[in-house]
PDB file of C-alpha atoms in Angstrom:
ATOM      1  CA  GLN A   1     -30.801 -25.186  14.394  1.00 54.00           C
ATOM      2  CA  GLN A   2     -29.880 -28.615  15.693  1.00 61.00           C
ATOM      3  CA  GLN A   3     -32.960 -29.913  17.450  1.00 87.00           C
ATOM      4  CA  VAL A   4     -31.534 -33.293  18.449  1.00 94.00           C
ATOM      5  CA  LYS A   5     -28.077 -33.388  20.022  1.00 96.00           C
ATOM      6  CA  GLN A   6     -26.222 -36.685  20.289  1.00 97.00           C
ATOM      7  CA  SER A   7     -23.138 -37.722  22.226  1.00 96.00           C
ATOM      8  CA  PRO A   8     -20.517 -39.032  22.144  1.00 97.00           C
ATOM      9  CA  GLN A   9     -19.328 -38.669  18.554  1.00 96.00           C
ATOM     10  CA  SER A  10     -17.368 -41.886  18.866  1.00 97.00           C
ATOM     11  CA  LEU A  11     -17.283 -44.726  21.359  1.00 98.00           C
ATOM     12  CA  ILE A  12     -14.950 -47.665  21.799  1.00 98.00           C
ATOM     13  CA  VAL A  13     -16.125 -50.566  23.936  1.00 98.00           C
ATOM     14  CA  GLN A  14     -14.699 -53.966  24.692  1.00 98.00           C
ATOM     15  CA  LYS A  15     -16.633 -57.067  23.720  1.00 97.00           C
ATOM     16  CA  GLY A  16     -19.151 -57.880  26.429  1.00 97.00           C
ATOM     17  CA  GLY A  17     -19.293 -54.328  27.716  1.00 98.00           C
ATOM     18  CA  ILE A  18     -22.180 -51.863  27.777  1.00 98.00           C
ATOM     19  CA  SER A  19     -22.408 -49.162  25.119  1.00 98.00           C
ATOM     20  CA  ILE A  20     -24.350 -46.034  26.037  1.00 98.00           C
ATOM     21  CA  ILE A  21     -25.281 -43.272  23.598  1.00 98.00           C
ATOM     22  CA  ASN A  22     -27.175 -40.194  24.704  1.00 98.00           C
ATOM     23  CA  CYS A  23     -29.505 -37.762  22.969  1.00 98.00           C
ATOM     24  CA  ALA A  24     -31.233 -34.575  24.009  1.00 97.00           C
ATOM     25  CA  TYR A  25     -34.015 -32.786  22.196  1.00 95.00           C
ATOM     26  CA  GLU A  26     -35.541 -29.340  22.341  1.00 90.00           C
ATOM     27  CA  ASN A  27     -38.923 -29.587  20.676  1.00 86.00           C
ATOM     28  CA  THR A  28     -41.604 -30.716  23.134  1.00 85.00           C
ATOM     29  CA  ALA A  29     -43.871 -31.568  20.184  1.00 85.00           C
ATOM     30  CA  PHE A  30     -41.703 -34.577  19.357  1.00 88.00           C
ATOM     31  CA  ASP A  31     -43.585 -37.777  20.133  1.00 87.00           C
ATOM     32  CA  TYR A  32     -41.578 -40.563  18.531  1.00 90.00           C
ATOM     33  CA  PHE A  33     -37.940 -41.331  19.210  1.00 94.00           C
ATOM     34  CA  PRO A  34     -36.260 -44.001  17.091  1.00 94.00           C
ATOM     35  CA  TRP A  35     -32.699 -45.210  16.941  1.00 97.00           C
ATOM     36  CA  TYR A  36     -31.166 -46.153  13.613  1.00 97.00           C
ATOM     37  CA  GLN A  37     -28.138 -48.340  12.951  1.00 98.00           C
ATOM     38  CA  GLN A  38     -25.991 -47.782   9.879  1.00 97.00           C
ATOM     39  CA  PHE A  39     -23.279 -50.100   8.584  1.00 96.00           C
ATOM     40  CA  PRO A  40     -20.700 -48.851   6.048  1.00 93.00           C
ATOM     41  CA  GLY A  41     -22.132 -48.671   2.550  1.00 91.00           C
ATOM     42  CA  LYS A  42     -25.692 -49.210   3.762  1.00 94.00           C
ATOM     43  CA  GLY A  43     -28.630 -47.010   4.585  1.00 95.00           C
ATOM     44  CA  PRO A  44     -29.768 -46.435   8.172  1.00 96.00           C
ATOM     45  CA  ALA A  45     -32.032 -49.183   9.480  1.00 95.00           C
ATOM     46  CA  LEU A  46     -34.540 -48.852  12.300  1.00 94.00           C
ATOM     47  CA  LEU A  47     -33.213 -50.539  15.421  1.00 96.00           C
ATOM     48  CA  ILE A  48     -35.660 -49.672  18.192  1.00 95.00           C
ATOM     49  CA  ALA A  49     -38.077 -46.845  18.955  1.00 93.00           C
ATOM     50  CA  ILE A  50     -40.003 -45.400  21.881  1.00 93.00           C
ATOM     51  CA  ARG A  51     -42.977 -43.130  22.479  1.00 90.00           C
ATOM     52  CA  PRO A  52     -42.868 -40.645  25.377  1.00 88.00           C
ATOM     53  CA  ASP A  53     -45.607 -42.383  27.349  1.00 90.00           C
ATOM     54  CA  VAL A  54     -43.122 -45.038  28.547  1.00 92.00           C
ATOM     55  CA  SER A  55     -39.763 -44.603  30.264  1.00 94.00           C
ATOM     56  CA  GLU A  56     -38.032 -47.685  28.918  1.00 96.00           C
ATOM     57  CA  LYS A  57     -38.240 -50.109  26.039  1.00 96.00           C
ATOM     58  CA  LYS A  58     -36.151 -53.233  25.674  1.00 97.00           C
ATOM     59  CA  GLU A  59     -35.621 -55.422  22.636  1.00 96.00           C
ATOM     60  CA  GLY A  60     -33.035 -58.111  23.144  1.00 97.00           C
ATOM     61  CA  ARG A  61     -29.710 -56.494  24.030  1.00 98.00           C
ATOM     62  CA  PHE A  62     -30.943 -53.017  23.070  1.00 98.00           C
ATOM     63  CA  THR A  63     -32.742 -50.741  25.536  1.00 98.00           C
ATOM     64  CA  ILE A  64     -34.002 -47.173  25.179  1.00 97.00           C
ATOM     65  CA  SER A  65     -34.307 -45.118  28.365  1.00 96.00           C
ATOM     66  CA  PHE A  66     -36.491 -42.041  28.094  1.00 96.00           C
ATOM     67  CA  ASN A  67     -36.647 -39.048  30.458  1.00 95.00           C
ATOM     68  CA  LYS A  68     -39.456 -36.764  29.336  1.00 93.00           C
ATOM     69  CA  SER A  69     -38.879 -34.048  31.944  1.00 93.00           C
ATOM     70  CA  ALA A  70     -35.204 -33.780  31.039  1.00 95.00           C
ATOM     71  CA  LYS A  71     -35.938 -34.139  27.309  1.00 95.00           C
ATOM     72  CA  GLN A  72     -33.307 -36.820  27.024  1.00 96.00           C
ATOM     73  CA  PHE A  73     -33.181 -40.389  25.803  1.00 97.00           C
ATOM     74  CA  SER A  74     -30.427 -42.932  25.523  1.00 98.00           C
ATOM     75  CA  LEU A  75     -29.573 -46.221  23.871  1.00 98.00           C
ATOM     76  CA  HIS A  76     -27.959 -48.969  25.916  1.00 98.00           C
ATOM     77  CA  ILE A  77     -26.389 -51.943  24.169  1.00 98.00           C
ATOM     78  CA  MET A  78     -25.762 -54.751  26.621  1.00 98.00           C
ATOM     79  CA  ASP A  79     -23.116 -57.408  26.015  1.00 98.00           C
ATOM     80  CA  SER A  80     -21.759 -55.423  23.068  1.00 98.00           C
ATOM     81  CA  GLN A  81     -20.423 -57.518  20.195  1.00 98.00           C
ATOM     82  CA  PRO A  82     -17.993 -56.715  17.355  1.00 97.00           C
ATOM     83  CA  GLY A  83     -20.949 -57.076  14.968  1.00 97.00           C
ATOM     84  CA  ASP A  84     -22.565 -54.090  16.713  1.00 98.00           C
ATOM     85  CA  SER A  85     -19.793 -51.856  15.337  1.00 98.00           C
ATOM     86  CA  ALA A  86     -21.675 -49.279  13.279  1.00 98.00           C
ATOM     87  CA  THR A  87     -22.875 -45.692  13.326  1.00 97.00           C
ATOM     88  CA  TYR A  88     -25.913 -45.105  15.517  1.00 98.00           C
ATOM     89  CA  PHE A  89     -28.330 -42.231  15.041  1.00 97.00           C
ATOM     90  CA  CYS A  90     -31.007 -41.064  17.393  1.00 97.00           C
ATOM     91  CA  ALA A  91     -33.931 -39.238  15.834  1.00 95.00           C
ATOM     92  CA  ALA A  92     -37.175 -37.554  16.721  1.00 93.00           C
ATOM     93  CA  ARG A  93     -40.397 -36.839  14.946  1.00 88.00           C
ATOM     94  CA  GLY A  94     -43.246 -34.511  15.794  1.00 79.00           C
ATOM     95  CA  THR A  95     -46.953 -34.909  15.381  1.00 68.00           C
ATOM     96  CA  SER A  96     -47.285 -32.091  12.885  1.00 54.00           C
ATOM     97  CA  GLY A  97     -45.537 -33.710   9.978  1.00 59.00           C
ATOM     98  CA  SER A  98     -43.556 -36.596   8.693  1.00 61.00           C
ATOM     99  CA  ARG A  99     -40.093 -35.158   9.177  1.00 80.00           C
ATOM    100  CA  LEU A 100     -37.511 -37.210  11.091  1.00 87.00           C
ATOM    101  CA  THR A 101     -34.818 -35.046  12.632  1.00 90.00           C
ATOM    102  CA  PHE A 102     -31.581 -36.924  13.253  1.00 93.00           C
ATOM    103  CA  GLY A 103     -28.819 -36.516  15.788  1.00 95.00           C
ATOM    104  CA  GLU A 104     -25.224 -36.182  14.590  1.00 95.00           C
ATOM    105  CA  GLY A 105     -24.451 -39.888  14.891  1.00 96.00           C
ATOM    106  CA  THR A 106     -22.135 -41.985  17.075  1.00 98.00           C
ATOM    107  CA  GLN A 107     -19.458 -44.216  15.612  1.00 97.00           C
ATOM    108  CA  LEU A 108     -19.399 -47.322  17.827  1.00 98.00           C
ATOM    109  CA  THR A 109     -16.446 -49.693  17.707  1.00 98.00           C
ATOM    110  CA  VAL A 110     -16.591 -52.901  19.717  1.00 98.00           C
ATOM    111  CA  ASN A 111     -13.184 -54.485  20.095  1.00 97.00           C
ATOM    112  CA  PRO A 112     -12.921 -58.285  20.216  1.00 94.00           C
TER     113      PRO A 112
ATOM    114  CA  ASP B   1     -37.783 -58.306  -2.293  1.00 68.00           C
ATOM    115  CA  THR B   2     -39.665 -55.419  -0.701  1.00 67.00           C
ATOM    116  CA  ALA B   3     -37.320 -52.485  -0.506  1.00 92.00           C
ATOM    117  CA  VAL B   4     -36.321 -48.972  -1.356  1.00 96.00           C
ATOM    118  CA  SER B   5     -34.043 -49.129  -4.402  1.00 96.00           C
ATOM    119  CA  GLN B   6     -31.741 -46.355  -5.527  1.00 96.00           C
ATOM    120  CA  THR B   7     -29.736 -46.111  -8.726  1.00 96.00           C
ATOM    121  CA  PRO B   8     -26.925 -45.607  -9.323  1.00 97.00           C
ATOM    122  CA  LYS B   9     -25.038 -46.675  -6.216  1.00 96.00           C
ATOM    123  CA  TYR B  10     -21.976 -44.676  -7.224  1.00 97.00           C
ATOM    124  CA  LEU B  11     -21.808 -41.570  -9.381  1.00 97.00           C
ATOM    125  CA  VAL B  12     -18.581 -39.784 -10.288  1.00 97.00           C
ATOM    126  CA  THR B  13     -18.954 -36.690 -12.429  1.00 97.00           C
ATOM    127  CA  GLN B  14     -17.277 -33.436 -13.296  1.00 97.00           C
ATOM    128  CA  MET B  15     -18.192 -30.016 -12.017  1.00 97.00           C
ATOM    129  CA  GLY B  16     -20.878 -28.321 -14.054  1.00 97.00           C
ATOM    130  CA  ASN B  17     -22.547 -31.523 -15.208  1.00 97.00           C
ATOM    131  CA  ASP B  18     -26.210 -32.404 -14.656  1.00 97.00           C
ATOM    132  CA  LYS B  19     -27.086 -35.761 -13.118  1.00 97.00           C
ATOM    133  CA  SER B  20     -30.095 -37.661 -11.803  1.00 97.00           C
ATOM    134  CA  ILE B  21     -30.589 -40.218  -9.067  1.00 98.00           C
ATOM    135  CA  LYS B  22     -33.590 -42.513  -9.169  1.00 97.00           C
ATOM    136  CA  CYS B  23     -35.522 -44.054  -6.282  1.00 97.00           C
ATOM    137  CA  GLU B  24     -38.284 -46.625  -6.253  1.00 97.00           C
ATOM    138  CA  GLN B  25     -40.119 -48.272  -3.363  1.00 96.00           C
ATOM    139  CA  ASN B  26     -42.396 -51.297  -3.485  1.00 95.00           C
ATOM    140  CA  LEU B  27     -43.535 -51.090   0.126  1.00 92.00           C
ATOM    141  CA  GLY B  28     -46.824 -49.381  -0.660  1.00 91.00           C
ATOM    142  CA  HIS B  29     -45.750 -46.272   1.265  1.00 91.00           C
ATOM    143  CA  ASP B  30     -47.284 -42.919   0.400  1.00 89.00           C
ATOM    144  CA  THR B  31     -44.430 -40.640   1.466  1.00 90.00           C
ATOM    145  CA  MET B  32     -40.886 -40.486   0.117  1.00 93.00           C
ATOM    146  CA  TYR B  33     -37.857 -38.456   1.133  1.00 93.00           C
ATOM    147  CA  TRP B  34     -34.399 -37.412   0.050  1.00 95.00           C
ATOM    148  CA  TYR B  35     -31.734 -37.075   2.721  1.00 95.00           C
ATOM    149  CA  LYS B  36     -28.152 -35.894   2.268  1.00 96.00           C
ATOM    150  CA  GLN B  37     -25.388 -37.428   4.384  1.00 96.00           C
ATOM    151  CA  ASP B  38     -22.225 -35.377   4.482  1.00 92.00           C
ATOM    152  CA  SER B  39     -18.659 -36.464   5.173  1.00 90.00           C
ATOM    153  CA  LYS B  40     -19.287 -36.228   8.918  1.00 89.00           C
ATOM    154  CA  LYS B  41     -22.212 -38.642   8.544  1.00 91.00           C
ATOM    155  CA  PHE B  42     -24.812 -35.978   9.391  1.00 92.00           C
ATOM    156  CA  LEU B  43     -28.221 -36.789   7.869  1.00 93.00           C
ATOM    157  CA  LYS B  44     -30.179 -33.786   6.664  1.00 91.00           C
ATOM    158  CA  ILE B  45     -33.570 -33.872   5.013  1.00 91.00           C
ATOM    159  CA  MET B  46     -33.838 -32.218   1.625  1.00 93.00           C
ATOM    160  CA  PHE B  47     -37.294 -33.004   0.279  1.00 91.00           C
ATOM    161  CA  SER B  48     -40.402 -34.993   1.059  1.00 90.00           C
ATOM    162  CA  TYR B  49     -43.296 -35.985  -1.180  1.00 89.00           C
ATOM    163  CA  ASN B  50     -46.668 -37.365  -0.126  1.00 86.00           C
ATOM    164  CA  ASN B  51     -48.699 -38.921  -2.942  1.00 82.00           C
ATOM    165  CA  LYS B  52     -46.715 -36.945  -5.529  1.00 81.00           C
ATOM    166  CA  GLU B  53     -47.195 -33.672  -3.640  1.00 85.00           C
ATOM    167  CA  LEU B  54     -44.169 -31.791  -2.299  1.00 86.00           C
ATOM    168  CA  ILE B  55     -44.610 -31.369   1.459  1.00 82.00           C
ATOM    169  CA  ILE B  56     -41.083 -30.631   2.696  1.00 80.00           C
ATOM    170  CA  ASN B  57     -38.657 -28.444   0.801  1.00 80.00           C
ATOM    171  CA  GLU B  58     -35.671 -27.585   2.946  1.00 83.00           C
ATOM    172  CA  THR B  59     -33.248 -24.827   2.167  1.00 79.00           C
ATOM    173  CA  VAL B  60     -31.310 -26.441  -0.634  1.00 87.00           C
ATOM    174  CA  PRO B  61     -29.964 -24.771  -3.777  1.00 90.00           C
ATOM    175  CA  ASN B  62     -32.523 -24.622  -6.553  1.00 91.00           C
ATOM    176  CA  ARG B  63     -30.065 -26.631  -8.639  1.00 95.00           C
ATOM    177  CA  PHE B  64     -31.668 -29.595  -6.853  1.00 95.00           C
ATOM    178  CA  SER B  65     -35.061 -30.532  -8.226  1.00 94.00           C
ATOM    179  CA  PRO B  66     -37.070 -33.546  -7.063  1.00 93.00           C
ATOM    180  CA  LYS B  67     -39.655 -35.185  -9.255  1.00 93.00           C
ATOM    181  CA  SER B  68     -42.268 -37.728  -8.233  1.00 93.00           C
ATOM    182  CA  PRO B  69     -44.044 -39.297 -11.222  1.00 91.00           C
ATOM    183  CA  ASP B  70     -46.085 -41.500  -8.881  1.00 91.00           C
ATOM    184  CA  LYS B  71     -46.097 -42.344  -5.196  1.00 89.00           C
ATOM    185  CA  ALA B  72     -43.673 -45.240  -5.691  1.00 94.00           C
ATOM    186  CA  HIS B  73     -40.967 -43.154  -7.370  1.00 95.00           C
ATOM    187  CA  LEU B  74     -38.989 -40.101  -6.326  1.00 96.00           C
ATOM    188  CA  ASN B  75     -36.104 -38.898  -8.459  1.00 96.00           C
ATOM    189  CA  LEU B  76     -33.546 -36.209  -7.735  1.00 97.00           C
ATOM    190  CA  HIS B  77     -32.080 -34.107 -10.523  1.00 97.00           C
ATOM    191  CA  ILE B  78     -29.063 -31.930  -9.851  1.00 96.00           C
ATOM    192  CA  ASN B  79     -27.963 -29.204 -12.265  1.00 96.00           C
ATOM    193  CA  SER B  80     -24.551 -27.587 -12.539  1.00 97.00           C
ATOM    194  CA  LEU B  81     -22.903 -29.879 -10.020  1.00 97.00           C
ATOM    195  CA  GLU B  82     -20.427 -28.343  -7.582  1.00 97.00           C
ATOM    196  CA  LEU B  83     -17.649 -29.875  -5.482  1.00 96.00           C
ATOM    197  CA  GLY B  84     -19.709 -29.278  -2.338  1.00 94.00           C
ATOM    198  CA  ASP B  85     -22.474 -31.520  -3.656  1.00 96.00           C
ATOM    199  CA  SER B  86     -20.262 -34.546  -3.031  1.00 97.00           C
ATOM    200  CA  ALA B  87     -22.076 -36.632  -0.426  1.00 97.00           C
ATOM    201  CA  VAL B  88     -24.171 -39.752  -0.006  1.00 97.00           C
ATOM    202  CA  TYR B  89     -27.808 -39.220  -0.933  1.00 98.00           C
ATOM    203  CA  PHE B  90     -30.416 -41.455   0.662  1.00 97.00           C
ATOM    204  CA  CYS B  91     -33.942 -42.054  -0.445  1.00 97.00           C
ATOM    205  CA  ALA B  92     -36.438 -43.193   2.197  1.00 95.00           C
ATOM    206  CA  SER B  93     -40.131 -43.961   2.391  1.00 93.00           C
ATOM    207  CA  SER B  94     -42.863 -44.270   5.000  1.00 90.00           C
ATOM    208  CA  HIS B  95     -46.599 -44.099   5.499  1.00 83.00           C
ATOM    209  CA  ARG B  96     -47.415 -40.511   6.379  1.00 71.00           C
ATOM    210  CA  ASP B  97     -49.459 -41.512   9.384  1.00 68.00           C
ATOM    211  CA  SER B  98     -46.917 -44.003  10.701  1.00 70.00           C
ATOM    212  CA  TYR B  99     -43.471 -43.397  11.963  1.00 72.00           C
ATOM    213  CA  GLY B 100     -41.113 -45.974  10.532  1.00 81.00           C
ATOM    214  CA  TYR B 101     -38.811 -44.953   7.707  1.00 90.00           C
ATOM    215  CA  THR B 102     -37.201 -47.419   5.318  1.00 93.00           C
ATOM    216  CA  PHE B 103     -34.002 -46.174   3.713  1.00 96.00           C
ATOM    217  CA  GLY B 104     -32.371 -47.159   0.464  1.00 96.00           C
ATOM    218  CA  SER B 105     -28.694 -48.097   0.336  1.00 95.00           C
ATOM    219  CA  GLY B 106     -27.630 -44.659  -0.810  1.00 96.00           C
ATOM    220  CA  THR B 107     -25.976 -43.074  -3.834  1.00 97.00           C
ATOM    221  CA  ARG B 108     -22.419 -41.867  -3.302  1.00 97.00           C
ATOM    222  CA  LEU B 109     -21.977 -38.790  -5.473  1.00 97.00           C
ATOM    223  CA  THR B 110     -18.440 -37.564  -6.097  1.00 97.00           C
ATOM    224  CA  VAL B 111     -17.947 -34.338  -8.012  1.00 97.00           C
ATOM    225  CA  VAL B 112     -14.420 -33.830  -9.370  1.00 97.00           C
TER     226      VAL B 112
END
């Protein structure tokens, strides 16, 4: 059972454009929603995270938008750069344990 | 450097062999995990240990056996390797009561 669904699978954006990746979850017990960035040959690294008591969190060019009623959250990358080219994973974690459930990943390519 | 370290980084072996992957973290975390990343980049949790106690044991073949000699180490032993075991295996750690995971760089296992 896939509890966190992510789209699109792949995304190509021009340098300077906005990249948007979407996730939807099913489990209302989730209370922490991070985004991870993974470069080839490396492990996923925490990029930005949000709790459901806020609707938006911004860190530099990266913004998470959160819609609790729709059970959806998204990552926006403003002014996308070639160095942002990586695989992005959304994830969710519930209060009952330490398990992080990941989305399927989005391969982002930013063309120069 | 504070980190999650995995060895080896690459492992090529024949079907039927037994192999181990080692993981160590010096972050002072009390919880460690093994994740499997398949060819489609999907990250799936396999096991989790908290202070040497197994707390998550997903549906994986019993050919996979984790061992945690102390809270800073979590090893993964795989018996009778099969072609389908080929994947990248990631170790991660966190504090049980916090949410951030730190991942290692992964071990790419290729079974031939």
